[in-house]
Amino acid sequence: MIKNICCIGAGYVGGPTMAIIAQKCPNIKVTVVDLNEERIAAWNDADVSNIPIYEPGLSEIVAESRGRNLFFSTEVDKAIDEAEMIFISVNTPTKTYGVGKGMAADLKYIELCARQIARVAKTNKIVVEKSTLPVRTASAIKDILDHTGNGVKFQILSNPEFLAEGTAVEDLLAPDRVLIGGDSSNEGQQAVQLLVDVYSNWVPKDKILTTNVWSSELSKLTANAFLAQRVSSINAMSELCEKTGADVNEVAKAIGMDSRIGSKFLKSSVGFGGSCFQKDILNLVYIAQSYGLNEVADYWEQVIIMNDHQKRRFAKNIIKTLYNTVSGKKIAFLGWAFKKDTNDTRESAAIYVADYLLSEQAKISVYDPKVNEKQILFDLDYLESRNESDNKSGVSVLENPYKVCENAHAIAVLTEWDEFKTYDWQKIYDSMLKPAFIFDGRNLLNKEKLEKIGFVYQSIGS
Ligand code: NAD
Ligand code: UGA
């Protein structure tokens, strides 16, 4: 039985996943390590509401186990040395340089972890790929680990994570499945069994699926590609709905009732965001290209092309509707996070819509219940198309949504936060310039109610 787990990477996956393992396996000591001192300090903050990741229910779970069998630390070597099982949960962003730039996954953080484990380990270890990785990455990790020459034996498992942000706790507590890929050798199967035993503390056995390593690695990219494809598919129909008088919500409901299609992931929107869909599909496209499978690559790339089109289309429509110019006009953004119930803004559609409108000299005022000004300016400054001083003068971030909408020409809803539905919309209308426009990028608000107040309301796909 495993008694000591280390997880390298205290991010959106490492933090919540290990918090649940620690909660459900009180006999296992779980240490989450990261190079980022600020992040670790936040995980250790005496006030547990200051942990660095906002997820409903997470701070309570961390409070329960932290200091008992859950630890956050920057002492990576020590944690590796002590652990029998090491999860690698570091980031695998899209490469921004060299071969595969803009497509392939950058595996330098993974390789650094492997080299660090190889250098530090004095006893046999099971190394678990938790990060999302290109198929066959395990063989590169194994190569590095097997050349230490110090006699330590390593088993590499693939155990991709399927949680979605905003629902991480419920996804981890009751996963649709846990996937574990391992080597077919006796030692490989023993390692698989040890990880199965960890999850069996709370996940029913029939939901723990074991496969070979390559199937497990590729299943993760495939799952994200299929999910993103559904969003792009319904978004493609949203444009056709707008031209034909059909309503995309009605279409989604009608097709979702077909049990072969299913009702989930059919919400038309301003476009999907998040740290993974785009990154993982680009990676899939790159892998297919590298095997010479051009039709396969082109097929999946279209999911990204459609998503980029949807974000651009939303911004262009705002400009067209506001009499073909937004120069000097105030546009209020409700929401900046890539979806509700998270403070994560990576690849959020809001960033790209803002970029487009700012380049047309709009003034943008933003309110998001969980994202602060520093993060919003950081997201914009990061874009090659923008510079810091223009962002500072073009964007204001306020903690009061009513102030954000005051004297605005239009409101753009970019995130589906529940609280937006509860606002005093009459009060907001009264404070805006007329005609007062709402561009609802999430089909969140009540059209009839808003039109009755006097708003010009536009949703996606109707
Ligand atoms: P993240 O950026 O939030 O966290 C990664 C952490 O790893 C960072 O805090 C970073 O400082 C740390 N790190 C990097 N190199 C390190 C090293 N050598 N030693 C110690 N720490 C190091 O990333 P994330 O969102 O948690 O994603 C991690 C992986 O999980 C990615 O491969 C991602 O594709 C995958 N994934 C993410 C989600 C999600 O919802 N975010 C869901 C499923 C899978
Ligand atoms: C997604 C997957 O759902 C997870 O299973 C996976 O583990 C994770 O990626 C990952 O690998 O990182 P996440 O990106 O956190 O999770 O959130 P989703 O709920 O999938 O939403 C992604 C984006 O699609 C959001 O911008 C969301 O608003 C958008 N979306 C989702 C839609 O526009 N319409 C929908 O019907 C569903």
Coordinates of C-alpha atoms and ligand atoms in Angstrom, one line a residue:
M1 CA 0.0 0.0 0.0
I2 CA 1.1 3.5 -0.8
K3 CA 1.9 5.6 2.3
N4 CA 3.5 8.6 0.8
I5 CA 2.6 10.6 -2.3
C6 CA 4.3 13.7 -3.8
C7 CA 2.7 15.8 -6.5
I8 CA 4.9 18.2 -8.5
G9 CA 2.8 21.2 -9.5
A10 CA 0.4 23.0 -7.2
G11 CA -1.8 24.4 -9.9
Y12 CA -5.5 23.9 -10.9
V13 CA -5.0 20.2 -11.2
G14 CA -2.4 19.3 -8.6
G15 CA -3.9 21.3 -5.8
P16 CA -7.6 20.1 -6.0
T17 CA -6.7 16.5 -7.0
M18 CA -4.3 16.1 -4.1
A19 CA -6.7 17.8 -1.6
I20 CA -9.3 15.1 -2.5
I21 CA -6.8 12.2 -2.3
A22 CA -5.7 13.5 1.2
Q23 CA -9.3 13.9 2.3
K24 CA -10.3 10.4 1.2
C25 CA -7.1 8.6 2.2
P26 CA -6.2 9.9 5.7
N27 CA -3.5 7.2 5.9
I28 CA -1.5 8.6 3.0
K29 CA 0.8 11.6 3.5
V30 CA 0.3 13.8 0.5
T31 CA 2.9 16.6 -0.2
V32 CA 2.2 19.1 -3.1
V33 CA 5.4 20.9 -4.2
D34 CA 5.9 23.8 -6.6
L35 CA 8.7 26.1 -7.5
N36 CA 6.4 29.1 -7.3
E37 CA 6.9 30.3 -3.7
E38 CA 4.0 32.8 -3.8
R39 CA 1.6 30.0 -4.9
I40 CA 2.8 27.7 -2.1
A41 CA 2.5 30.5 0.4
A42 CA -1.1 31.1 -0.7
W43 CA -1.9 27.4 -0.3
N44 CA -0.5 27.6 3.2
D45 CA -2.2 30.9 4.1
A46 CA -3.7 30.7 7.6
D47 CA -6.9 32.1 6.2
V48 CA -8.0 29.2 4.0
S49 CA -10.2 31.4 1.8
N50 CA -6.9 32.8 0.4
I51 CA -5.8 29.6 -1.3
P52 CA -4.7 30.5 -4.9
I53 CA -7.4 28.6 -6.7
Y54 CA -11.1 29.4 -6.5
E55 CA -13.3 26.3 -6.7
P56 CA -16.6 25.9 -4.9
G57 CA -16.0 23.6 -1.9
L58 CA -12.3 23.4 -2.2
S59 CA -11.2 25.6 0.7
E60 CA -13.3 23.6 3.2
I61 CA -11.6 20.4 2.0
V62 CA -8.1 21.9 2.2
A63 CA -8.9 23.1 5.7
E64 CA -9.9 19.6 6.8
S65 CA -6.6 17.9 5.7
R66 CA -4.0 20.6 5.6
G67 CA -1.4 20.0 8.3
R68 CA -2.8 16.5 9.0
N69 CA -1.8 14.5 5.9
L70 CA -1.9 17.3 3.2
F71 CA 1.2 19.5 2.9
F72 CA 2.2 22.3 0.5
S73 CA 5.9 22.9 0.2
T74 CA 8.7 24.3 -2.1
E75 CA 11.1 21.6 -1.0
V76 CA 10.8 19.5 -4.1
D77 CA 13.8 17.3 -3.6
K78 CA 12.8 16.3 -0.1
A79 CA 9.2 15.4 -1.2
I80 CA 10.5 13.3 -4.1
D81 CA 12.9 11.5 -1.8
E82 CA 10.3 10.6 0.7
A83 CA 7.5 9.5 -1.8
E84 CA 6.7 6.1 -3.2
M85 CA 4.5 7.6 -5.8
I86 CA 5.1 10.9 -7.6
F87 CA 2.5 12.6 -9.6
I88 CA 3.7 15.1 -12.3
S89 CA 1.1 17.8 -12.6
V90 CA 3.1 20.6 -14.1
N91 CA 1.9 22.8 -17.0
T92 CA 2.3 21.7 -20.6
P93 CA 1.6 24.9 -22.6
T94 CA 1.7 25.3 -26.3
K95 CA 5.3 25.9 -27.5
T96 CA 6.1 29.5 -28.2
Y97 CA 9.4 28.9 -29.9
G98 CA 11.3 26.6 -32.3
V99 CA 10.0 23.5 -34.0
G100 CA 6.2 23.1 -33.4
K101 CA 5.8 26.7 -32.3
G102 CA 2.2 27.5 -31.8
M103 CA 1.1 23.8 -32.0
A104 CA 3.1 21.3 -30.1
A105 CA 3.0 20.9 -26.3
D106 CA 6.1 22.4 -24.6
L107 CA 7.4 19.5 -22.5
K108 CA 10.4 21.3 -20.9
Y109 CA 8.7 21.4 -17.5
I110 CA 7.9 17.6 -17.7
E111 CA 11.5 16.8 -18.7
L112 CA 12.8 19.0 -15.8
C113 CA 10.7 17.0 -13.4
A114 CA 11.9 13.7 -14.8
R115 CA 15.5 14.8 -14.5
Q116 CA 15.0 16.0 -11.0
I117 CA 13.3 12.7 -10.0
A118 CA 16.2 10.8 -11.6
R119 CA 18.8 12.9 -9.7
V120 CA 17.1 12.7 -6.3
A121 CA 15.5 9.2 -6.1
K122 CA 17.3 6.7 -4.0
T123 CA 14.5 4.1 -3.8
N124 CA 12.1 2.7 -6.4
K125 CA 9.3 5.1 -7.4
I126 CA 6.1 5.0 -9.3
V127 CA 5.9 8.1 -11.5
V128 CA 2.4 9.1 -12.5
E129 CA 1.7 11.4 -15.5
K130 CA -1.1 13.6 -14.3
S131 CA -0.4 16.4 -16.8
T132 CA -2.0 16.1 -20.2
L133 CA 0.7 14.9 -22.5
P134 CA 1.2 13.9 -26.2
V135 CA 0.8 10.2 -26.8
R136 CA 4.1 8.3 -26.2
T137 CA 5.6 10.9 -23.7
A138 CA 5.9 8.1 -21.2
S139 CA 8.7 6.6 -23.2
A140 CA 10.7 9.8 -23.1
I141 CA 10.2 10.0 -19.3
K142 CA 11.2 6.4 -19.0
D143 CA 14.3 7.0 -21.0
I144 CA 15.5 9.8 -18.7
L145 CA 14.7 7.8 -15.6
D146 CA 16.3 4.6 -16.7
H147 CA 19.6 6.2 -17.4
T148 CA 20.4 7.3 -13.9
G149 CA 22.7 4.3 -13.4
N150 CA 22.0 4.2 -9.6
G151 CA 19.9 1.0 -9.8
V152 CA 16.6 2.7 -8.8
K153 CA 13.6 1.2 -10.7
F154 CA 10.8 3.3 -12.0
Q155 CA 7.3 2.5 -13.2
I156 CA 5.6 5.1 -15.4
L157 CA 1.8 5.3 -15.3
S158 CA -0.5 7.6 -17.2
N159 CA -3.4 8.9 -15.1
P160 CA -4.9 11.9 -17.0
E161 CA -7.3 14.2 -15.1
F162 CA -10.8 14.9 -16.5
L163 CA -12.0 17.5 -14.0
A164 CA -13.4 20.8 -15.3
E165 CA -12.7 24.0 -13.5
G166 CA -15.6 25.4 -11.5
T167 CA -16.8 21.9 -10.8
A168 CA -13.4 20.4 -9.8
V169 CA -14.5 19.2 -6.4
E170 CA -17.7 17.4 -7.5
D171 CA -15.8 16.0 -10.6
L172 CA -13.1 14.6 -8.3
L173 CA -15.5 13.2 -5.7
A174 CA -17.7 11.5 -8.3
P175 CA -15.7 11.1 -11.5
D176 CA -17.3 9.6 -14.6
R177 CA -14.2 7.4 -14.7
V178 CA -10.6 7.3 -13.5
L179 CA -8.2 6.2 -16.3
I180 CA -5.0 4.5 -15.5
G181 CA -2.6 3.4 -18.2
G182 CA 0.3 1.1 -17.3
D183 CA 2.9 -1.3 -18.7
S184 CA 1.8 -4.9 -19.3
S185 CA 4.8 -6.3 -17.4
N186 CA 4.2 -7.8 -13.9
E187 CA 5.9 -4.7 -12.3
G188 CA 3.8 -2.4 -14.5
Q189 CA 0.6 -4.1 -13.4
Q190 CA 1.6 -4.0 -9.8
A191 CA 2.1 -0.3 -10.1
V192 CA -1.3 0.1 -11.7
Q193 CA -2.9 -1.9 -8.9
L194 CA -1.3 0.4 -6.3
L195 CA -2.8 3.4 -7.9
V196 CA -6.2 1.6 -8.3
D197 CA -6.0 1.0 -4.6
V198 CA -5.6 4.7 -3.9
Y199 CA -8.7 5.7 -5.9
S200 CA -10.7 2.7 -4.6
N201 CA -10.9 4.6 -1.3
W202 CA -13.8 6.6 -2.8
V203 CA -14.3 5.7 -6.5
P204 CA -16.4 2.6 -7.3
K205 CA -14.3 -0.2 -8.9
D206 CA -16.3 -0.2 -12.1
K207 CA -15.4 3.4 -12.8
I208 CA -11.7 2.7 -12.6
L209 CA -10.5 1.9 -16.1
T210 CA -7.1 0.4 -16.8
T211 CA -5.5 0.5 -20.3
N212 CA -2.1 0.5 -21.9
V213 CA -0.1 3.7 -21.4
W214 CA -0.6 5.0 -25.0
S215 CA -4.4 4.5 -25.0
S216 CA -4.5 6.4 -21.7
E217 CA -2.4 9.3 -23.0
L218 CA -4.3 9.6 -26.2
S219 CA -7.8 9.2 -24.6
K220 CA -7.2 12.5 -22.7
L221 CA -6.5 14.5 -25.9
T222 CA -9.4 12.7 -27.6
A223 CA -11.8 13.6 -24.8
N224 CA -11.0 17.3 -24.9
A225 CA -11.1 17.3 -28.7
F226 CA -14.6 15.7 -28.7
L227 CA -15.9 18.2 -26.0
A228 CA -14.5 21.2 -27.8
Q229 CA -15.8 19.9 -31.1
R230 CA -19.4 19.9 -29.7
V231 CA -19.0 23.6 -28.7
S232 CA -17.7 24.5 -32.1
S233 CA -20.4 22.5 -33.8
I234 CA -23.2 24.3 -31.9
N235 CA -21.5 27.6 -32.4
A236 CA -21.3 26.9 -36.1
M237 CA -25.1 26.4 -36.1
S238 CA -25.6 29.6 -34.1
E239 CA -24.5 31.7 -37.0
L240 CA -26.8 29.8 -39.3
C241 CA -29.6 30.3 -36.8
E242 CA -29.1 34.0 -36.8
K243 CA -29.5 34.1 -40.6
T244 CA -32.5 31.8 -40.8
G245 CA -34.7 32.7 -37.8
A246 CA -34.0 29.5 -36.0
D247 CA -33.1 29.7 -32.3
V248 CA -29.9 27.8 -31.3
N249 CA -31.3 27.1 -27.8
E250 CA -34.3 25.4 -29.3
V251 CA -32.1 23.5 -31.8
A252 CA -29.8 22.4 -29.0
K253 CA -32.7 21.2 -26.9
A254 CA -34.2 19.3 -29.8
I255 CA -31.0 17.5 -30.8
G256 CA -29.9 17.0 -27.1
M257 CA -33.0 14.9 -26.4
D258 CA -31.7 12.3 -28.9
S259 CA -30.0 9.9 -26.4
R260 CA -27.3 9.2 -29.0
I261 CA -26.4 12.9 -29.0
G262 CA -27.1 13.8 -25.4
S263 CA -27.8 17.3 -23.9
K264 CA -24.5 18.3 -22.4
F265 CA -21.9 20.6 -24.0
L266 CA -24.4 22.1 -26.5
K267 CA -24.5 25.6 -25.1
S268 CA -23.7 28.1 -27.7
S269 CA -21.4 30.9 -26.5
V270 CA -18.9 33.6 -27.5
G271 CA -16.4 30.7 -27.8
F272 CA -14.7 28.3 -25.6
G273 CA -11.7 29.3 -23.5
G274 CA -9.6 27.7 -20.8
S275 CA -6.1 26.5 -20.6
C276 CA -6.7 23.2 -22.3
F277 CA -9.1 22.9 -25.2
Q278 CA -7.1 25.0 -27.6
K279 CA -3.8 23.7 -26.4
D280 CA -4.7 20.1 -26.5
I281 CA -6.4 20.2 -30.0
L282 CA -3.4 22.1 -31.4
N283 CA -1.2 19.4 -29.9
L284 CA -3.4 16.7 -31.5
V285 CA -3.2 18.5 -34.8
Y286 CA 0.6 18.6 -34.5
I287 CA 0.8 14.9 -33.6
A288 CA -1.3 13.9 -36.6
Q289 CA 0.8 16.1 -38.9
S290 CA 4.0 14.6 -37.6
Y291 CA 2.7 11.2 -38.6
G292 CA 1.8 12.6 -42.1
L293 CA -2.0 12.3 -41.3
N294 CA -2.9 15.6 -42.9
E295 CA -6.7 14.9 -43.3
V296 CA -6.9 14.0 -39.6
A297 CA -5.0 17.1 -38.7
D298 CA -7.2 19.4 -40.9
Y299 CA -10.3 17.8 -39.5
W300 CA -9.4 18.7 -35.9
E301 CA -7.9 22.1 -36.7
Q302 CA -11.4 23.2 -37.9
V303 CA -12.6 23.1 -34.3
I304 CA -10.1 25.9 -33.5
I305 CA -10.8 27.8 -36.7
M306 CA -14.5 27.9 -35.8
N307 CA -13.8 29.0 -32.2
D308 CA -11.6 31.9 -33.4
H309 CA -14.3 32.9 -35.8
Q310 CA -17.0 32.9 -33.1
K311 CA -14.9 35.2 -30.8
R312 CA -14.2 37.6 -33.7
R313 CA -17.8 37.5 -34.9
F314 CA -19.0 38.5 -31.5
A315 CA -16.7 41.5 -31.4
K316 CA -17.5 42.5 -34.9
N317 CA -21.2 42.4 -34.3
I318 CA -20.8 44.8 -31.3
I319 CA -19.0 47.3 -33.6
K320 CA -21.5 46.9 -36.4
T321 CA -24.5 47.3 -34.1
L322 CA -23.0 50.4 -32.4
Y323 CA -23.3 52.2 -35.8
N324 CA -20.0 50.9 -37.1
T325 CA -17.8 52.6 -34.6
V326 CA -16.8 52.0 -31.0
S327 CA -14.1 54.7 -30.9
G328 CA -14.3 56.5 -27.5
K329 CA -17.4 54.5 -26.5
K330 CA -17.6 52.8 -23.2
I331 CA -18.3 49.0 -23.4
A332 CA -19.0 47.3 -20.0
F333 CA -17.7 43.7 -19.7
L334 CA -19.6 41.5 -17.3
G335 CA -17.2 38.6 -16.7
W336 CA -13.6 38.0 -17.6
A337 CA -13.0 34.3 -16.4
F338 CA -13.3 31.7 -19.1
K339 CA -16.4 30.2 -17.4
K340 CA -18.3 30.7 -14.1
D341 CA -17.1 29.6 -10.7
T342 CA -13.4 29.9 -11.4
N343 CA -10.8 32.7 -11.2
D344 CA -9.0 31.2 -14.1
T345 CA -8.7 33.5 -17.2
R346 CA -6.4 31.5 -19.4
E347 CA -7.5 31.8 -23.1
S348 CA -10.8 33.4 -22.0
A349 CA -12.9 34.7 -24.9
A350 CA -13.1 38.0 -23.0
I351 CA -9.4 38.6 -23.7
Y352 CA -9.8 38.4 -27.4
V353 CA -13.0 40.3 -27.6
A354 CA -11.4 43.1 -25.5
D355 CA -8.3 43.1 -27.8
Y356 CA -10.5 43.5 -30.9
L357 CA -12.6 46.3 -29.4
L358 CA -9.5 48.1 -27.9
S359 CA -7.9 48.1 -31.3
E360 CA -11.0 50.0 -32.5
Q361 CA -10.3 52.5 -29.7
A362 CA -13.2 51.4 -27.4
K363 CA -13.0 52.1 -23.7
I364 CA -13.6 48.9 -21.7
S365 CA -14.8 48.7 -18.2
V366 CA -14.7 45.3 -16.6
Y367 CA -16.3 43.6 -13.6
D368 CA -15.7 40.0 -12.7
P369 CA -16.6 38.6 -9.2
K370 CA -13.3 36.6 -8.9
V371 CA -10.8 38.3 -11.2
N372 CA -8.8 41.4 -10.3
E373 CA -7.4 44.3 -12.2
K374 CA -3.8 43.0 -12.1
Q375 CA -4.8 39.7 -13.8
I376 CA -6.9 41.4 -16.4
L377 CA -4.1 43.8 -17.4
F378 CA -1.7 40.9 -17.3
D379 CA -3.8 39.0 -19.8
L380 CA -3.9 41.9 -22.2
D381 CA -0.3 42.8 -21.8
Y382 CA 0.6 39.2 -22.7
L383 CA -0.9 39.6 -26.2
E384 CA 1.7 40.4 -28.9
S385 CA -0.9 42.7 -30.5
R386 CA -1.1 45.0 -27.4
N387 CA 1.1 47.3 -25.4
E388 CA 1.0 48.1 -21.7
S389 CA 0.3 51.8 -21.8
D390 CA -2.7 51.4 -24.2
N391 CA -4.1 48.7 -22.0
K392 CA -3.8 50.9 -18.9
S393 CA -5.6 53.9 -20.6
G394 CA -8.2 51.8 -22.4
V395 CA -9.3 49.4 -19.6
S396 CA -10.7 50.1 -16.2
V397 CA -11.6 47.4 -13.7
L398 CA -14.0 48.1 -10.9
E399 CA -15.4 46.0 -8.1
N400 CA -18.9 47.3 -8.5
P401 CA -20.9 46.0 -11.5
Y402 CA -23.3 49.0 -11.4
K403 CA -20.4 51.4 -11.7
V404 CA -19.0 49.4 -14.6
C405 CA -22.2 49.8 -16.5
E406 CA -22.8 53.5 -15.7
N407 CA -22.7 55.7 -18.8
A408 CA -21.9 52.7 -21.0
H409 CA -23.0 52.5 -24.6
A410 CA -23.3 48.7 -24.3
I411 CA -22.8 45.7 -22.0
A412 CA -21.1 42.5 -23.2
V413 CA -21.7 39.4 -21.1
L414 CA -18.6 37.3 -21.3
T415 CA -18.9 34.9 -18.4
E416 CA -22.1 33.1 -17.2
W417 CA -21.8 34.1 -13.5
D418 CA -25.1 33.4 -11.8
E419 CA -25.1 36.7 -10.0
F420 CA -25.6 38.6 -13.2
K421 CA -29.1 37.2 -13.4
T422 CA -29.9 38.8 -10.0
Y423 CA -29.0 42.4 -10.8
D424 CA -31.4 45.3 -10.8
W425 CA -31.5 45.7 -14.5
Q426 CA -33.8 48.7 -14.4
K427 CA -31.2 50.6 -12.4
I428 CA -28.5 49.6 -14.8
Y429 CA -30.7 50.7 -17.8
D430 CA -31.4 54.1 -16.2
S431 CA -27.6 54.7 -15.8
M432 CA -26.6 53.9 -19.4
L433 CA -26.5 55.9 -22.6
K434 CA -29.5 55.2 -24.9
P435 CA -30.1 53.2 -26.9
A436 CA -28.7 50.8 -24.2
F437 CA -27.4 47.6 -25.8
I438 CA -26.7 44.2 -24.3
F439 CA -24.6 41.6 -26.2
D440 CA -25.1 38.4 -24.3
G441 CA -22.2 36.1 -25.2
R442 CA -23.6 33.4 -22.9
N443 CA -27.3 33.5 -23.6
L444 CA -27.6 34.0 -19.9
L445 CA -30.1 36.8 -19.3
N446 CA -33.8 37.0 -19.8
K447 CA -34.5 38.6 -23.2
E448 CA -38.2 39.4 -22.6
K449 CA -37.5 41.1 -19.3
L450 CA -34.7 43.2 -20.6
E451 CA -36.5 44.2 -23.8
K452 CA -39.5 45.3 -21.6
I453 CA -37.2 47.6 -19.7
G454 CA -36.0 49.1 -23.0
F455 CA -32.7 47.4 -23.7
V456 CA -31.7 46.3 -27.2
Y457 CA -30.8 42.7 -26.4
Q458 CA -28.8 40.4 -28.7
S459 CA -27.9 36.8 -27.8
I460 CA -25.9 34.3 -29.7
G461 CA -27.7 32.2 -32.3
S462 CA -31.2 33.8 -32.4
Ligands
NAD1 P1 -1.0 25.3 -13.6 O1 -0.2 26.2 -14.5 O2 -2.1 25.8 -12.9 O3 0.0 24.5 -12.6 C1 1.2 24.0 -12.9 C2 2.2 24.3 -11.8 O4 3.4 23.5 -12.0 C3 2.6 25.7 -11.7 O5 2.2 26.2 -10.4 C4 4.1 25.7 -11.9 O6 4.8 26.6 -11.1 C5 4.5 24.3 -11.5 N1 5.7 23.8 -12.0 C6 6.1 23.8 -13.3 N2 7.3 23.2 -13.4 C7 7.7 22.8 -12.2 C8 8.8 22.1 -11.7 N3 9.8 21.7 -12.4 N4 8.8 21.8 -10.3 C9 7.8 22.2 -9.5 N5 6.7 22.9 -10.0 C10 6.7 23.2 -11.3 O7 -1.5 24.1 -14.6 P2 -2.8 23.2 -14.5 O8 -4.0 23.9 -15.0 O9 -2.8 22.6 -13.1 O10 -2.5 22.1 -15.5 C11 -1.5 21.1 -15.3 C12 -1.6 20.0 -16.3 O11 -2.9 19.4 -16.1 C13 -1.6 20.4 -17.7 O12 -0.9 19.5 -18.5 C14 -3.0 20.5 -18.1 O13 -3.2 20.3 -19.5 C15 -3.6 19.4 -17.4 N6 -5.1 19.5 -17.0 C16 -5.5 20.7 -16.6 C17 -6.9 20.8 -16.2 C18 -7.5 22.1 -15.8 O14 -8.7 22.2 -15.6 N7 -6.7 23.2 -15.6 C19 -7.7 19.7 -16.3 C20 -7.2 18.5 -16.7 C21 -5.8 18.4 -17.1
UGA2 C1 -12.3 20.9 -19.9 C2 -12.9 19.5 -19.9 O1 -14.3 19.7 -19.7 C3 -12.4 18.7 -18.7 O2 -12.9 17.4 -18.8 C4 -10.9 18.6 -18.9 O3 -10.3 17.9 -17.8 C5 -10.3 20.0 -18.9 O4 -10.9 20.8 -20.0 C6 -8.8 20.1 -19.2 O5 -8.2 19.2 -19.7 O6 -8.3 21.1 -18.8 P1 -12.5 23.2 -18.5 O7 -11.8 23.8 -19.7 O8 -12.1 23.4 -17.1 O9 -12.6 21.6 -18.7 O10 -14.0 23.7 -18.6 P2 -15.3 23.3 -19.5 O11 -16.5 23.2 -18.7 O12 -15.0 22.2 -20.4 O13 -15.4 24.6 -20.4 C7 -14.5 24.9 -21.4 C8 -14.9 26.1 -22.2 O14 -16.0 25.7 -23.1 C9 -15.5 27.3 -21.4 O15 -15.1 28.5 -21.9 C10 -17.0 27.1 -21.4 O16 -17.7 28.3 -21.2 C11 -17.1 26.6 -22.9 N1 -18.4 25.8 -23.1 C12 -18.6 24.7 -22.5 C13 -19.3 26.3 -24.0 O17 -19.2 27.4 -24.6 N2 -20.5 25.6 -24.2 C14 -20.7 24.4 -23.6 O18 -21.8 23.8 -23.8 C15 -19.7 24.0 -22.7

